mmCIF file with all atom_site columns, C-alpha atoms in Angstrom:
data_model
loop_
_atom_site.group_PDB
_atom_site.id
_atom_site.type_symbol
_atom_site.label_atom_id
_atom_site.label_alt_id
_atom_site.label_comp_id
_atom_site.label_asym_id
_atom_site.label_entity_id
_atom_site.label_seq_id
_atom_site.pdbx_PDB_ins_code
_atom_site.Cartn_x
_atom_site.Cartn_y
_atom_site.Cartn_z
_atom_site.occupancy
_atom_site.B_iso_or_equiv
_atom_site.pdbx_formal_charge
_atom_site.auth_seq_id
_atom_site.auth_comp_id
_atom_site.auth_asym_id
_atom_site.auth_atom_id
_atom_site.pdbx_PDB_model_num
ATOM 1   C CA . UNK J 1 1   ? 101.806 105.964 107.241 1.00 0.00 ? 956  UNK J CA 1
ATOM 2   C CA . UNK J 1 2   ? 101.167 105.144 110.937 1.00 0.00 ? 957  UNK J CA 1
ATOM 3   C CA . UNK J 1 3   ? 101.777 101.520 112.063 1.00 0.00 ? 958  UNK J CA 1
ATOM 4   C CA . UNK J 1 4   ? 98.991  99.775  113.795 1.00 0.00 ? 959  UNK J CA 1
ATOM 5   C CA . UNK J 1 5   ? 99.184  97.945  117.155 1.00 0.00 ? 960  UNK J CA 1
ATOM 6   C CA . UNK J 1 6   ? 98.946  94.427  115.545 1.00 0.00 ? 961  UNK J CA 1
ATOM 7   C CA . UNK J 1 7   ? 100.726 94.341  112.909 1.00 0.00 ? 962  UNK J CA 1
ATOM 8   C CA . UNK J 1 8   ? 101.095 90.706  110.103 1.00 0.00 ? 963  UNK J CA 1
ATOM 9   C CA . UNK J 1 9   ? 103.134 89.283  107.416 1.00 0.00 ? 964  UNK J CA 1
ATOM 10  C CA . UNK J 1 10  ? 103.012 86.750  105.367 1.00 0.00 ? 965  UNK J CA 1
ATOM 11  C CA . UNK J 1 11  ? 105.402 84.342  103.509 1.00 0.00 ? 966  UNK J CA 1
ATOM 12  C CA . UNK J 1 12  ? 104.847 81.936  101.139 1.00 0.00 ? 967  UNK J CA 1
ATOM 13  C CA . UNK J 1 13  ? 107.405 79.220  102.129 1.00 0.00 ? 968  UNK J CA 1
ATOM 14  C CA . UNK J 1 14  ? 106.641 77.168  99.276  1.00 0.00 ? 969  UNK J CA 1
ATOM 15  C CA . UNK J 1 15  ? 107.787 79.268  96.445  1.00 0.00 ? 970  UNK J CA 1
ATOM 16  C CA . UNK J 1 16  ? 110.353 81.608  98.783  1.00 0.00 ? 971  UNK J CA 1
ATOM 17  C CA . UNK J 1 17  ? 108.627 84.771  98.675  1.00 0.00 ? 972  UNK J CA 1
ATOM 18  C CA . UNK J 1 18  ? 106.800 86.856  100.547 1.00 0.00 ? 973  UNK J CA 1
ATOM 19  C CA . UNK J 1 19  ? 102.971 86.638  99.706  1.00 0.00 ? 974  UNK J CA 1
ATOM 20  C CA . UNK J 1 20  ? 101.794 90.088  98.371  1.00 0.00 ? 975  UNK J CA 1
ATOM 21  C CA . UNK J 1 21  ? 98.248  90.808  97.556  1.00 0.00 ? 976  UNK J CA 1
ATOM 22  C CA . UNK J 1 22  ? 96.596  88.913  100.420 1.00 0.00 ? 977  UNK J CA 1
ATOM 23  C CA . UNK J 1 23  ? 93.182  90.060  101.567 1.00 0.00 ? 978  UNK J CA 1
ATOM 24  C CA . UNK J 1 24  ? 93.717  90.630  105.596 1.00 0.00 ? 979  UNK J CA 1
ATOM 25  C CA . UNK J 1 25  ? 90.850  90.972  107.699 1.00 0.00 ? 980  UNK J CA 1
ATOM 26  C CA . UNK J 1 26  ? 91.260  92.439  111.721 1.00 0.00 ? 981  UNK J CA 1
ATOM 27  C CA . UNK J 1 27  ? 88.223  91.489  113.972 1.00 0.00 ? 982  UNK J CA 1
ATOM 28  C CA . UNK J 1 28  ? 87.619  92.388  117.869 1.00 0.00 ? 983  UNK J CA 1
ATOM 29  C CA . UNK J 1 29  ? 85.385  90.008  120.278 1.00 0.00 ? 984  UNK J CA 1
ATOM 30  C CA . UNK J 1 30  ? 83.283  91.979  122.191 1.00 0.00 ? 985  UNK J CA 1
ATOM 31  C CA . UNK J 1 31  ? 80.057  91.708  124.114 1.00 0.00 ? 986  UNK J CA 1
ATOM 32  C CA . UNK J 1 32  ? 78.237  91.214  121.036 1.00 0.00 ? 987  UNK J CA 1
ATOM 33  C CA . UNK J 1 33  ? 80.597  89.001  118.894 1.00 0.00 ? 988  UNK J CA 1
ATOM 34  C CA . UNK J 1 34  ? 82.827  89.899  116.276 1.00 0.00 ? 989  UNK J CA 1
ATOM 35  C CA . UNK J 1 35  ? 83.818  93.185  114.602 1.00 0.00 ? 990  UNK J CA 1
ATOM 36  C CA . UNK J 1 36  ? 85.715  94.179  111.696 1.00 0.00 ? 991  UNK J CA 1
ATOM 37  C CA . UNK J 1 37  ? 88.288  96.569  113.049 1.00 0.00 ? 992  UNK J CA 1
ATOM 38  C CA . UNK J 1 38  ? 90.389  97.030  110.203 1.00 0.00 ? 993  UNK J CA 1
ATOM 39  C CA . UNK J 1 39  ? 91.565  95.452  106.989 1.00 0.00 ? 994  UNK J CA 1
ATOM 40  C CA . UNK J 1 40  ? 94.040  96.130  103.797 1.00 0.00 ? 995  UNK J CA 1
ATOM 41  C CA . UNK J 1 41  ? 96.269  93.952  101.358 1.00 0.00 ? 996  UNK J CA 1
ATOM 42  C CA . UNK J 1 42  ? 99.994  92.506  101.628 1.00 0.00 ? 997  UNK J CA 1
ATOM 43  C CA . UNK J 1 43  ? 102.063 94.610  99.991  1.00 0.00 ? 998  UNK J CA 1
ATOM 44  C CA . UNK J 1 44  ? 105.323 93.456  98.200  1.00 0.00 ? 999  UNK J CA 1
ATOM 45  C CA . UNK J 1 45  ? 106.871 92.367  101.100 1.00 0.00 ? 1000 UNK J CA 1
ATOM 46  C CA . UNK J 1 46  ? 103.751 90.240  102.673 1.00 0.00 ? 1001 UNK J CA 1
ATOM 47  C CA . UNK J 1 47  ? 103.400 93.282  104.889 1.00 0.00 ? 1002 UNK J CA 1
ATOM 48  C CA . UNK J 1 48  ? 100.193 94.778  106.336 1.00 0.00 ? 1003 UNK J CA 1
ATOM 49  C CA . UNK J 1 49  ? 101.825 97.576  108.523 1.00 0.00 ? 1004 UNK J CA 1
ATOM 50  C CA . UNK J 1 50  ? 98.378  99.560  108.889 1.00 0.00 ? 1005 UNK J CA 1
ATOM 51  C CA . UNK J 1 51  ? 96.027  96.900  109.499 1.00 0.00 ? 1006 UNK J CA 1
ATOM 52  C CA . UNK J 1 52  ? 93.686  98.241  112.543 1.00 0.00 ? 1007 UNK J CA 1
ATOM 53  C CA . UNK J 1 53  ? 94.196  101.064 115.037 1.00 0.00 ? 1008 UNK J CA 1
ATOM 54  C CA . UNK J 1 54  ? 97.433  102.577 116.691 1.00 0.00 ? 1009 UNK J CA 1
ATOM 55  C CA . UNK J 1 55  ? 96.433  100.966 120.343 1.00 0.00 ? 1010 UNK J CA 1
ATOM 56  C CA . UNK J 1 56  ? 94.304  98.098  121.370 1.00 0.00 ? 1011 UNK J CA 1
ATOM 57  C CA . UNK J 1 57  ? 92.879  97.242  124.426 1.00 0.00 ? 1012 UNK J CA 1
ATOM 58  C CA . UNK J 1 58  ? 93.427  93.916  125.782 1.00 0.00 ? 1013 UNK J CA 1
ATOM 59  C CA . UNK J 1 59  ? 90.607  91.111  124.386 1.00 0.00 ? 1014 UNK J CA 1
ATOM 60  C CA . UNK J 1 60  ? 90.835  88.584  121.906 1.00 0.00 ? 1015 UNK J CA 1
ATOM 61  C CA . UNK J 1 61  ? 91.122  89.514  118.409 1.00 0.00 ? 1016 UNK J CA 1
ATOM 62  C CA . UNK J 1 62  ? 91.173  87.323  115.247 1.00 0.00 ? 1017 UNK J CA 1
ATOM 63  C CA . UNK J 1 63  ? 92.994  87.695  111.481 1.00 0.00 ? 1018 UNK J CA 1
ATOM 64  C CA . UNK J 1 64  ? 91.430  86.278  108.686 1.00 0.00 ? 1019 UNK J CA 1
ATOM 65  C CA . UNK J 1 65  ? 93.649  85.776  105.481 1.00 0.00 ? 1020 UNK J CA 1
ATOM 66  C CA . UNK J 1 66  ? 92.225  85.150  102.159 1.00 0.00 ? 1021 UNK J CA 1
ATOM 67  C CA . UNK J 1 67  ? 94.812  82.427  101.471 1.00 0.00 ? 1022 UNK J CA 1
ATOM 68  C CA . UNK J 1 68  ? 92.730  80.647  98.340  1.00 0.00 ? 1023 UNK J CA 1
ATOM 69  C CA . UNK J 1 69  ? 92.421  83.736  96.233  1.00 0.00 ? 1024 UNK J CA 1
ATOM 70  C CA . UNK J 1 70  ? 95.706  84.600  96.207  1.00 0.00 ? 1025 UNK J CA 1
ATOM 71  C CA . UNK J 1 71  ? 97.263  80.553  95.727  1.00 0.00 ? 1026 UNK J CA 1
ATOM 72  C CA . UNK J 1 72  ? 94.363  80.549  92.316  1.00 0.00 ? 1027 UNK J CA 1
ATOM 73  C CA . UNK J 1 73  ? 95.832  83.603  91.180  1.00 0.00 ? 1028 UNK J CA 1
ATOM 74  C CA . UNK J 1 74  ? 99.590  82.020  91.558  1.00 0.00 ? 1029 UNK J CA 1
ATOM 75  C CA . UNK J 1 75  ? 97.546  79.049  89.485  1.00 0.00 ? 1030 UNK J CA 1
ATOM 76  C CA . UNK J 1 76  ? 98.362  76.358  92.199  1.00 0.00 ? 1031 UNK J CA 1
ATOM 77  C CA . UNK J 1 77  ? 96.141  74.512  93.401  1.00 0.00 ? 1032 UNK J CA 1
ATOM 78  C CA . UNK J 1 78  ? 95.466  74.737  97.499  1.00 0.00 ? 1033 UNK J CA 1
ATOM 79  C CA . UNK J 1 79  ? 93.860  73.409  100.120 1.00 0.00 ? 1034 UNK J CA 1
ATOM 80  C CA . UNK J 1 80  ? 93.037  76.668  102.737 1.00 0.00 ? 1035 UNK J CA 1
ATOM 81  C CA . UNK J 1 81  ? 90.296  78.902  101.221 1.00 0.00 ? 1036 UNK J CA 1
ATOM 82  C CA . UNK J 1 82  ? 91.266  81.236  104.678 1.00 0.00 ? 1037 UNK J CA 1
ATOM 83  C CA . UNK J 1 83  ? 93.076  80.659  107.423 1.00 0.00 ? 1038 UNK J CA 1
ATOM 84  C CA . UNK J 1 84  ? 91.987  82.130  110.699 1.00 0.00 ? 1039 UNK J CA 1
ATOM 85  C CA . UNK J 1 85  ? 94.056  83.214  113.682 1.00 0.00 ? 1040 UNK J CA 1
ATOM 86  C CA . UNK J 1 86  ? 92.947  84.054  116.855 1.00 0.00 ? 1041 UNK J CA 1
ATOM 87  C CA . UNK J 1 87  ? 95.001  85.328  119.573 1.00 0.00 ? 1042 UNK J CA 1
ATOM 88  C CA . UNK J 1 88  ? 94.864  87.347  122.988 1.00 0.00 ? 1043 UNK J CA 1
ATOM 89  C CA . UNK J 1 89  ? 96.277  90.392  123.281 1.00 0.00 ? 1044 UNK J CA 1
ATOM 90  C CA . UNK J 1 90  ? 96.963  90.664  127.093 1.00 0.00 ? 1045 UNK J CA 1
ATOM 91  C CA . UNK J 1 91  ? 99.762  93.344  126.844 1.00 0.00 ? 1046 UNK J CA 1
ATOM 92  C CA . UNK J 1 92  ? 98.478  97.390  125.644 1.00 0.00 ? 1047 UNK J CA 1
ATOM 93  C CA . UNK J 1 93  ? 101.537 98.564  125.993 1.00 0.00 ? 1048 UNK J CA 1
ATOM 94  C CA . UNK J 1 94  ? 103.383 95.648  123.560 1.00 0.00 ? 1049 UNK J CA 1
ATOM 95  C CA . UNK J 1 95  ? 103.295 95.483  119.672 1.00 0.00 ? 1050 UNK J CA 1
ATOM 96  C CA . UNK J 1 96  ? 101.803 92.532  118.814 1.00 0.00 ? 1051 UNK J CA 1
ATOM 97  C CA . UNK J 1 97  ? 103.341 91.085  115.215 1.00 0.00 ? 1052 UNK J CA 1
ATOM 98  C CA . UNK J 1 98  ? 101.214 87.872  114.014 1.00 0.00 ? 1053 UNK J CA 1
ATOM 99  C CA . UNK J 1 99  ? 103.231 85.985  110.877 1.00 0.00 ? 1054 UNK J CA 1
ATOM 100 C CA . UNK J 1 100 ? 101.521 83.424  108.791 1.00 0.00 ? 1055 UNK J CA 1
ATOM 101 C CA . UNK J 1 101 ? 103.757 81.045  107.047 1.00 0.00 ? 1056 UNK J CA 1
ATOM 102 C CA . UNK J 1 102 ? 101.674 79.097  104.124 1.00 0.00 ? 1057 UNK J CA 1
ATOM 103 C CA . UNK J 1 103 ? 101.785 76.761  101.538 1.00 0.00 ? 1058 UNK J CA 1
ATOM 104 C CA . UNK J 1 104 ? 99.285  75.279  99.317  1.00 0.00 ? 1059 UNK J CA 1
ATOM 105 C CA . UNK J 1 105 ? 98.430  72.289  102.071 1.00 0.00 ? 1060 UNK J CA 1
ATOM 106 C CA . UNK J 1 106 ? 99.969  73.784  105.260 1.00 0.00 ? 1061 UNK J CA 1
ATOM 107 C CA . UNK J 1 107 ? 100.296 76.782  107.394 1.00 0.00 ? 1062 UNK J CA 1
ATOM 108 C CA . UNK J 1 108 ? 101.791 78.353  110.811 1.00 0.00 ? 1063 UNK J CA 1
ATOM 109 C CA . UNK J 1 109 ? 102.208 80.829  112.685 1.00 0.00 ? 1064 UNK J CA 1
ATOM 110 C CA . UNK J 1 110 ? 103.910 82.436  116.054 1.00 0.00 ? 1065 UNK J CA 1
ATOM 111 C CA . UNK J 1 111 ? 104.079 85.881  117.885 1.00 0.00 ? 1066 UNK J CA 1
ATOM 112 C CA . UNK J 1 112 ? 106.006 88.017  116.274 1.00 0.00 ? 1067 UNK J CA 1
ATOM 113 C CA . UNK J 1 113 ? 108.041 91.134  117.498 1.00 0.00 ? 1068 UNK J CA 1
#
């Protein structure tokens, strides 16, 4: 499996696991708007290691997590349908790791390594 350039996890800090079957959605802003550049599912350890292409070029990019699908089928209740993040990648020749931390009312984030 090759790892992509942007890479995410996430962990669901209100039950102390990582969150596994999360929708993940990569987009790219270009001249036009946004475009779906890649996508796939946590796996057991919250990991999407193949979400979009090996390299990137610098722009702004977004992830969208489907954060109220996978809290209904946990059965708790939430507040988040998605949570987007958008971020500049200004470094090609850097990995860039985006984490999303969530609970049924709350999230965060930070750059990763």
């Amino acid at each position: 499996m090759t790892v992509s350039h942007i890479t995410t996890h996430i962990l669901d800090t209100a039950a102390g696991k990582p969150a596994e079957g999360v929708s993940v959605r990569l987009e790219a802003r270009g001249a036009e708007g946004w475009t779906e550049i890649g996508s796939g599912t946590t796996d057991a350890d919250g990991r999407v290691k193949n979400l979009g292409p090996e390299k990137s070029d610098a722009g702004d990019y977004r992830i969208e997590f489907a954060t109220g699908e996978y809290f209904e089928r946990e059965g708790v209740e939430s507040f988040f349908p998605f949570v987007t993040l958008a971020f500049s990648l200004r470094n090609p020749e850097q990995h860039y790791h985006v984490p999303l931390l969530i609970s049924p009312f709350a999230y965060s984030t930070y750059r990763g390594s």
